[in-house]
Amino acid sequence: MALAHVLGVPRIGANRELKFSQEAFWRGEIDAAALKAVGSGIRQANWQRQHAAGLDFVTVGDFAFYDQMLNHVALLGCAPARFGFGETLELAQYFQLARGNAACHAMEMTKWFDTNYHYLVPELKPDSRFSLGAQWLFDEVAEAQTAGFNVKPVLIGPLSFLWLAKEKAAGFDRLDLLDRLLPVYAQILARLKTQGVEWVQIDEPILSLDLPSGWRAAFERAYHHLNAAGVKLLLASYFGPLRENLLTALKLPVAGVHVDCVRGGDELAQVIDWLPATKVLSAGVIDGRNIWKSDLNAVFERLEGLHLRLADRLWLAPSCSLLHVPASLAGEAGLDAELKSWLAFADEKIAALATLKTGFNEGRPAVAAALSDNARALASRHASQRVHDEAVAARLAALTSLHDARNKPFTARQALQRERFRLPLFPTTTIGSFPQTAAIRSARARFKKGEIGAAGYAAAMQREIRHAVEKQEALGLDVLVHGEAERNDMVEYFGEQLTGFAFSQNGWVQSYGSRCVKPPIVYGDVSRPQPMTVDWARYAQSLTGKPMKGMLTGPVTMLQWSFVRDDQPRAATALQIALAIRDEAVDLEAAGIGIIQIDEPAYREGLPLRRADWPPYLEWASRAFRISASGVNDATQIHTHMCYSEFNDILPAIAAMDADVITIETSRSDMELLRGFGDFDYPNEIGPGVYDIHSPRIPDAEEMVRLLEKAAQVIAPEKLWVNPDCGLKTRGWAETEAALSQMVAAARSLRQACQRAVAR
Ligand code: GLN
Ligand code: ZN
């Protein structure tokens, strides 16, 4: 008898109930008891769904009011001491850790592996202590048991917890804290055992990373310790193959292992070879990272032999937690029926798991109808005219090295562009968006609802563009932008105008805390039926004699922030998008736009988890960017923008994008991010952000001058641009104007200083 389970499910509720009640709680509109009731309702519904589908366990501990790592900080009693909280946390204090309070800034947040989920980073110091803290996990276990469910709690393992934490003092290694941490984990396991728990899932996703040998070695010690608690441990790895960590994982003294058979599929044979004869193997065969139906018949072919061998030691599961997919297709009335038949959100993945379980245990005829439905859906996707566009395929096949390079090298282009634009030294610009005011949002909403027509909407947007242009002229900026008033989201805006993209109505995925995103679905070959931004850009340029920068989203970012096809390599999808963006850039140029920015904020996020996989990624990612950017003439200036990441380790790959100008985030790190520019001579022009747009604080000109002087130590002043860190859409106009006028003043004062230096 094969068993079935999930590693975790979405926790925001079918209709984002968690978000709305979190926010109501923060506004003081509901109390903690009311919020807890919403959480309890979501958990009960999730467990009920798993139970009703015939899964052998319900997973407990995957719920969190903000974040699962923060829950572990609470559970392990290690909230940062700077908050001054006691050992157990109130819900309100828990949120203060995540969001900050009057006295303390929030804990840092960072991306969870290569997903778009963000976790709160535990803060560790040499004197950090751990102790059994919040009792929530035990309460939730009891809650599920009372409701009659067979419970499998889930914990983030001690090594992944330490790895994902940050050392907040110099001169110590957080791995040294393991010995203090293990006794608390042992206590947690012992406590779960007294609650009658048989199996505990313990997640160690860092097993899919490049680990220093000391960390790998620590696994054995850690799991010997935890094994003594006497509960059965299912060690779960996911997000990639195990590679050199494979033997470590399989030999640990645990009762079972979960492996990612989607991303680590090639390793399955090896896993089976090394799997000790008593251990359970949880095979993650349903992709937890995308929204496509799995090929269930193929899973049967693949695992049938294994099932005969392992029998009830074979567990079936999604590859990872379903946190990263939307909850259910049930509400998707707007999606076209054919496309919908190809999709599986969390509920549908759970149903697929149930089909697999029945099929393995009762024989495939028992699920014949479900299997033939599945095969039919896959065949229709495979053959669909809407997926495959011969013109796109032909264009891709015809790509040569001519398409991914500008005509002339950078220095020649730079000369042409200087001649054309005659910009001053330290030219000033912004990153694209201006404040998205209530008026803008309401105009967009009314247009979507049909309350105003296209003409009325266009007029409203033109008013906004005119306003933004007037403000920029008054401020004295050198390169202007139209302000992006017409855009809700930088990916959705383009996706809605491209073929091959679809949008769900309710396909929300948690990004962090109460923040959810609704990623577009790339289902087919991508092309651009008509210009997407040209009218707005042309209008904006007509209002000013200064250069107006056209604004596009780059192929890698479009890919990274969408659910993408699994029937062709990511690189192929990226190239298709690149060609569509290239067409747009060429049309912008023809409409008289001389400077075009192609944003790639997600360029670094796309990096594979393992370093060995970086070079091929960087190769196709930079090529996709260059394809999007090199249809234009050499006198047209291409900008790109990136934010929120460490760039130094990929500087050569960023240089390989060959943008004429790059603007990047640096101000929050006091230009520390420019460190790498000392060693690597970045060839093109660069605008290191001089102020943090995420803070309402208005910096003064002197501060920005100081930052630019710091930048000038590693980058030649003739290459420097002056701009904020990122787009201004989240700010108000008053602060935006105040900050930009300081920024323009900073650029002017630097120019004067340079003139004085030349005169001397
Ligand atoms: N052009 C975009 C903006 O200004 C860039 C956003 C981003 O980097 N995430 O809003
Ligand atoms: Zn940005």
PDB file of C-alpha atoms in Angstrom, residues 106 127 129 204 262 379 385 394 437 447 451 545 577 657 734:
ATOM      1  CA  ALA A 106      11.831  44.876  11.417  1.00  0.00           C
ATOM      2  CA  ASP A 127      25.509  34.383  22.820  1.00  0.00           C
ATOM      3  CA  ARG A 129      20.259  30.932  23.290  1.00  0.00           C
ATOM      4  CA  GLU A 204      16.221  20.304   5.153  1.00  0.00           C
ATOM      5  CA  VAL A 262      10.738  16.698 -10.532  1.00  0.00           C
ATOM      6  CA  ALA A 379      -2.617  15.565 -25.462  1.00  0.00           C
ATOM      7  CA  GLN A 385      -2.784  25.582 -31.967  1.00  0.00           C
ATOM      8  CA  ALA A 394      10.606  30.063 -37.420  1.00  0.00           C
ATOM      9  CA  THR A 437      -2.108  58.099  -6.816  1.00  0.00           C
ATOM     10  CA  PHE A 447     -11.971  51.494 -16.955  1.00  0.00           C
ATOM     11  CA  GLU A 451     -17.527  52.688 -16.179  1.00  0.00           C
ATOM     12  CA  GLY A 545      12.271  68.879 -25.619  1.00  0.00           C
ATOM     13  CA  ILE A 577       9.657  37.081 -24.920  1.00  0.00           C
ATOM     14  CA  MET A 657      24.193  42.359 -21.279  1.00  0.00           C
ATOM     15  CA  ALA A 734       5.338  65.709  -1.989  1.00  0.00           C
TER      16      ALA A 734
END
